[in-house]
Short mmCIF file of the C-alpha atoms (twelve columns), coordinates in Angstrom:
data_MODEL
# 
_entry.id   MODEL 
# 
loop_
_atom_site.group_PDB 
_atom_site.id 
_atom_site.type_symbol 
_atom_site.label_atom_id 
_atom_site.label_alt_id 
_atom_site.label_comp_id 
_atom_site.label_asym_id 
_atom_site.label_seq_id 
_atom_site.Cartn_x 
_atom_site.Cartn_y 
_atom_site.Cartn_z 
_atom_site.pdbx_PDB_model_num 
ATOM 1   C CA . MET A 1   1.238   2.382   -2.022  1 
ATOM 2   C CA . ALA A 2   -1.681  4.015   0.039   1 
ATOM 3   C CA . ILE A 3   -4.889  3.499   -1.316  1 
ATOM 4   C CA . TYR A 4   -6.349  0.834   -3.469  1 
ATOM 5   C CA . SER A 5   -9.247  1.896   -5.912  1 
ATOM 6   C CA . ASN A 6   -9.543  2.385   -9.312  1 
ATOM 7   C CA . ALA A 7   -10.607 6.196   -9.247  1 
ATOM 8   C CA . GLU A 8   -8.703  9.252   -8.603  1 
ATOM 9   C CA . PRO A 9   -8.166  10.030  -4.888  1 
ATOM 10  C CA . THR A 10  -11.066 11.924  -3.390  1 
ATOM 11  C CA . PRO A 11  -10.390 15.603  -1.798  1 
ATOM 12  C CA . GLU A 12  -10.497 14.094  1.616   1 
ATOM 13  C CA . GLN A 13  -8.206  11.455  0.658   1 
ATOM 14  C CA . MET A 14  -5.697  13.766  -1.032  1 
ATOM 15  C CA . GLU A 15  -5.684  15.787  2.278   1 
ATOM 16  C CA . LYS A 16  -5.096  12.418  4.011   1 
ATOM 17  C CA . ILE A 17  -2.262  11.924  1.720   1 
ATOM 18  C CA . THR A 18  -0.776  15.436  1.673   1 
ATOM 19  C CA . LYS A 19  -0.500  15.562  5.667   1 
ATOM 20  C CA . ALA A 20  1.094   12.068  5.442   1 
ATOM 21  C CA . VAL A 21  3.643   13.366  3.179   1 
ATOM 22  C CA . GLU A 22  4.462   16.289  5.751   1 
ATOM 23  C CA . VAL A 23  4.818   14.113  8.356   1 
ATOM 24  C CA . CYS A 24  6.731   11.226  6.382   1 
ATOM 25  C CA . LYS A 25  9.182   12.943  4.359   1 
ATOM 26  C CA . PRO A 26  11.301  14.763  7.470   1 
ATOM 27  C CA . GLN A 27  10.647  11.759  9.792   1 
ATOM 28  C CA . THR A 28  12.047  9.393   7.321   1 
ATOM 29  C CA . GLY A 29  14.632  11.783  5.530   1 
ATOM 30  C CA . ALA A 30  13.274  11.022  1.859   1 
ATOM 31  C CA . THR A 31  14.406  13.255  -0.833  1 
ATOM 32  C CA . ASP A 32  12.447  14.635  -3.747  1 
ATOM 33  C CA . ALA A 33  13.796  12.012  -5.782  1 
ATOM 34  C CA . ASP A 34  12.420  9.256   -3.736  1 
ATOM 35  C CA . ILE A 35  8.997   10.808  -3.727  1 
ATOM 36  C CA . SER A 36  9.309   11.427  -7.400  1 
ATOM 37  C CA . SER A 37  9.968   7.643   -8.087  1 
ATOM 38  C CA . LEU A 38  6.949   6.812   -6.014  1 
ATOM 39  C CA . MET A 39  4.667   9.284   -7.901  1 
ATOM 40  C CA . LYS A 40  5.762   7.076   -11.126 1 
ATOM 41  C CA . HIS A 41  4.538   3.693   -9.043  1 
ATOM 42  C CA . GLU A 42  7.990   2.727   -8.730  1 
ATOM 43  C CA . MET A 43  9.755   1.902   -5.349  1 
ATOM 44  C CA . PRO A 44  12.530  4.084   -4.406  1 
ATOM 45  C CA . GLU A 45  15.818  2.729   -4.514  1 
ATOM 46  C CA . THR A 46  17.152  4.367   -1.083  1 
ATOM 47  C CA . LYS A 47  16.311  2.969   2.237   1 
ATOM 48  C CA . THR A 48  14.914  6.423   3.292   1 
ATOM 49  C CA . GLY A 49  12.645  6.253   0.073   1 
ATOM 50  C CA . GLN A 50  11.348  2.681   1.191   1 
ATOM 51  C CA . CYS A 51  10.974  3.815   4.738   1 
ATOM 52  C CA . PHE A 52  8.854   6.848   3.302   1 
ATOM 53  C CA . VAL A 53  6.482   4.252   1.453   1 
ATOM 54  C CA . ALA A 54  6.256   2.261   5.200   1 
ATOM 55  C CA . CYS A 55  5.528   5.828   6.984   1 
ATOM 56  C CA . MET A 56  2.786   6.593   4.176   1 
ATOM 57  C CA . ASN A 57  1.224   3.206   4.546   1 
ATOM 58  C CA . LYS A 58  1.024   3.657   8.102   1 
ATOM 59  C CA . GLN A 59  -0.355  7.447   7.940   1 
ATOM 60  C CA . CYS A 60  -2.839  5.985   5.416   1 
ATOM 61  C CA . GLY A 61  -4.008  2.927   7.456   1 
ATOM 62  C CA . ILE A 62  -3.015  -0.024  5.763   1 
ATOM 63  C CA . VAL A 63  -0.593  -1.023  8.021   1 
ATOM 64  C CA . SER A 64  -1.252  -2.293  11.711  1 
ATOM 65  C CA . ASN A 65  1.165   -0.860  14.506  1 
ATOM 66  C CA . HIS A 66  -1.000  -2.392  17.207  1 
ATOM 67  C CA . SER A 67  -1.155  -5.873  18.979  1 
ATOM 68  C CA . PRO A 68  -3.010  -7.811  18.844  1 
ATOM 69  C CA . ILE A 69  -3.617  -8.362  15.293  1 
ATOM 70  C CA . ASN A 70  -6.258  -10.017 13.527  1 
ATOM 71  C CA . ASN A 71  -4.606  -12.797 11.637  1 
ATOM 72  C CA . THR A 72  -7.585  -14.605 10.398  1 
ATOM 73  C CA . THR A 73  -6.902  -13.652 6.917   1 
ATOM 74  C CA . ILE A 74  -3.304  -14.139 6.607   1 
ATOM 75  C CA . ASN A 75  -0.334  -14.655 8.992   1 
ATOM 76  C CA . MET A 76  -0.028  -10.849 10.558  1 
ATOM 77  C CA . SER A 77  1.884   -11.881 14.188  1 
ATOM 78  C CA . ALA A 78  3.710   -8.967  14.371  1 
ATOM 79  C CA . ASP A 79  3.342   -4.636  14.176  1 
ATOM 80  C CA . ASN A 80  3.913   -2.804  11.356  1 
ATOM 81  C CA . LYS A 81  2.582   -5.201  8.878   1 
ATOM 82  C CA . ILE A 82  0.125   -4.934  5.952   1 
ATOM 83  C CA . ASP A 83  -3.363  -4.925  7.403   1 
ATOM 84  C CA . VAL A 84  -5.686  -6.899  4.773   1 
ATOM 85  C CA . ALA A 85  -8.784  -6.339  6.178   1 
ATOM 86  C CA . LYS A 86  -8.362  -2.546  6.055   1 
ATOM 87  C CA . ILE A 87  -7.424  -2.421  2.571   1 
ATOM 88  C CA . LYS A 88  -10.551 -4.721  1.747   1 
ATOM 89  C CA . GLU A 89  -12.587 -1.946  3.723   1 
ATOM 90  C CA . MET A 90  -10.589 1.015   1.724   1 
ATOM 91  C CA . ALA A 91  -11.177 -0.969  -1.625  1 
ATOM 92  C CA . ALA A 92  -15.195 -1.468  -0.776  1 
ATOM 93  C CA . PRO A 93  -16.249 0.950   -3.641  1 
ATOM 94  C CA . LEU A 94  -14.139 -0.768  -5.987  1 
ATOM 95  C CA . LYS A 95  -16.177 -3.838  -5.450  1 
ATOM 96  C CA . GLU A 96  -19.222 -2.159  -6.225  1 
ATOM 97  C CA . LYS A 97  -18.110 -0.558  -9.106  1 
ATOM 98  C CA . ASP A 98  -16.417 -3.979  -10.932 1 
ATOM 99  C CA . ALA A 99  -16.448 -6.965  -8.462  1 
ATOM 100 C CA . GLU A 100 -13.969 -8.777  -10.998 1 
ATOM 101 C CA . LYS A 101 -11.174 -6.026  -10.498 1 
ATOM 102 C CA . TYR A 102 -11.842 -6.030  -6.799  1 
ATOM 103 C CA . GLU A 103 -11.435 -10.112 -6.477  1 
ATOM 104 C CA . LYS A 104 -8.231  -9.905  -8.801  1 
ATOM 105 C CA . GLY A 105 -6.946  -6.975  -6.772  1 
ATOM 106 C CA . MET A 106 -7.648  -8.566  -3.253  1 
ATOM 107 C CA . LYS A 107 -5.882  -11.833 -4.326  1 
ATOM 108 C CA . MET A 108 -2.963  -9.943  -5.271  1 
ATOM 109 C CA . VAL A 109 -3.196  -7.904  -1.762  1 
ATOM 110 C CA . GLU A 110 -3.489  -11.202 0.191   1 
ATOM 111 C CA . THR A 111 -0.493  -13.022 -1.748  1 
ATOM 112 C CA . CYS A 112 1.682   -10.101 -1.687  1 
ATOM 113 C CA . ALA A 113 0.724   -9.226  2.122   1 
ATOM 114 C CA . ALA A 114 1.797   -12.666 3.413   1 
ATOM 115 C CA . GLU A 115 4.933   -12.288 1.436   1 
ATOM 116 C CA . ALA A 116 5.610   -8.779  2.641   1 
ATOM 117 C CA . ASN A 117 4.588   -9.333  6.003   1 
ATOM 118 C CA . SER A 118 7.316   -12.045 6.350   1 
ATOM 119 C CA . GLU A 119 10.066  -9.399  6.660   1 
ATOM 120 C CA . ALA A 120 10.998  -8.086  9.843   1 
ATOM 121 C CA . ASP A 121 11.826  -4.425  9.077   1 
ATOM 122 C CA . GLU A 122 8.719   -2.089  8.103   1 
ATOM 123 C CA . CYS A 123 11.067  -0.803  5.323   1 
ATOM 124 C CA . ASP A 124 11.611  -3.954  3.652   1 
ATOM 125 C CA . VAL A 125 7.785   -4.832  4.213   1 
ATOM 126 C CA . ALA A 126 6.858   -1.728  2.136   1 
ATOM 127 C CA . LYS A 127 9.504   -2.653  -0.561  1 
ATOM 128 C CA . LYS A 128 8.430   -6.571  -0.886  1 
ATOM 129 C CA . MET A 129 4.751   -5.352  -0.959  1 
ATOM 130 C CA . MET A 130 5.085   -2.804  -3.643  1 
ATOM 131 C CA . GLU A 131 7.292   -5.158  -5.782  1 
ATOM 132 C CA . CYS A 132 5.153   -7.973  -5.545  1 
ATOM 133 C CA . CYS A 133 2.097   -6.378  -6.255  1 
ATOM 134 C CA . LYS A 134 3.639   -4.917  -9.561  1 
ATOM 135 C CA . LYS A 135 4.612   -8.372  -10.470 1 
ATOM 136 C CA . GLU A 136 1.317   -10.134 -9.020  1 
ATOM 137 C CA . ALA A 137 -0.731  -7.382  -11.522 1 
ATOM 138 C CA . ALA A 138 1.261   -7.959  -14.421 1 
ATOM 139 C CA . ALA A 139 0.931   -11.617 -14.123 1 
ATOM 140 C CA . MET A 140 -2.953  -11.299 -13.763 1 
ATOM 141 C CA . GLY A 141 -3.061  -9.011  -16.851 1 
ATOM 142 C CA . ILE A 142 -4.301  -5.765  -14.836 1 
ATOM 143 C CA . SER A 143 -2.509  -2.499  -14.494 1 
ATOM 144 C CA . PHE A 144 -1.038  -1.852  -10.852 1 
ATOM 145 C CA . LYS A 145 -2.033  1.615   -11.273 1 
ATOM 146 C CA . GLU A 146 -5.445  0.859   -11.298 1 
ATOM 147 C CA . PHE A 147 -5.545  -0.434  -7.796  1 
ATOM 148 C CA . VAL A 148 -2.673  2.080   -6.193  1 
ATOM 149 C CA . LYS A 149 -3.149  5.721   -5.995  1 
ATOM 150 C CA . HIS A 150 -1.048  7.942   -3.917  1 
# 
């Protein structure tokens, strides 16, 4: 889960994603099957696949991995947590195109980041974030794929 938008990734975003895969696949030991699951918007079942998602989130800048963390939006008191402010910044173009989808998406992100950030392990944070976003998107009647591009 890397970029929140309702548009296809730009060439610059694709370059960043490609570089992130080159870093994260060997770093986490993720398999082609793990990556294939993610490409289908499914959470990989293996721990290495879940850690791949965590690594991609870091590489794409939606995870804070430094202190202190701004926790004015939601409680983000530890390192390697979902950074809601960064996701809002990345999704800003969607706000201009479709304010209603943006608001729904950000509600989903805030709800799920609060839930995911309760996990201690960064791989579990990534897993819980993706699972929650899929569940929340369905409950809101929106497509998870509209908000997540990889």
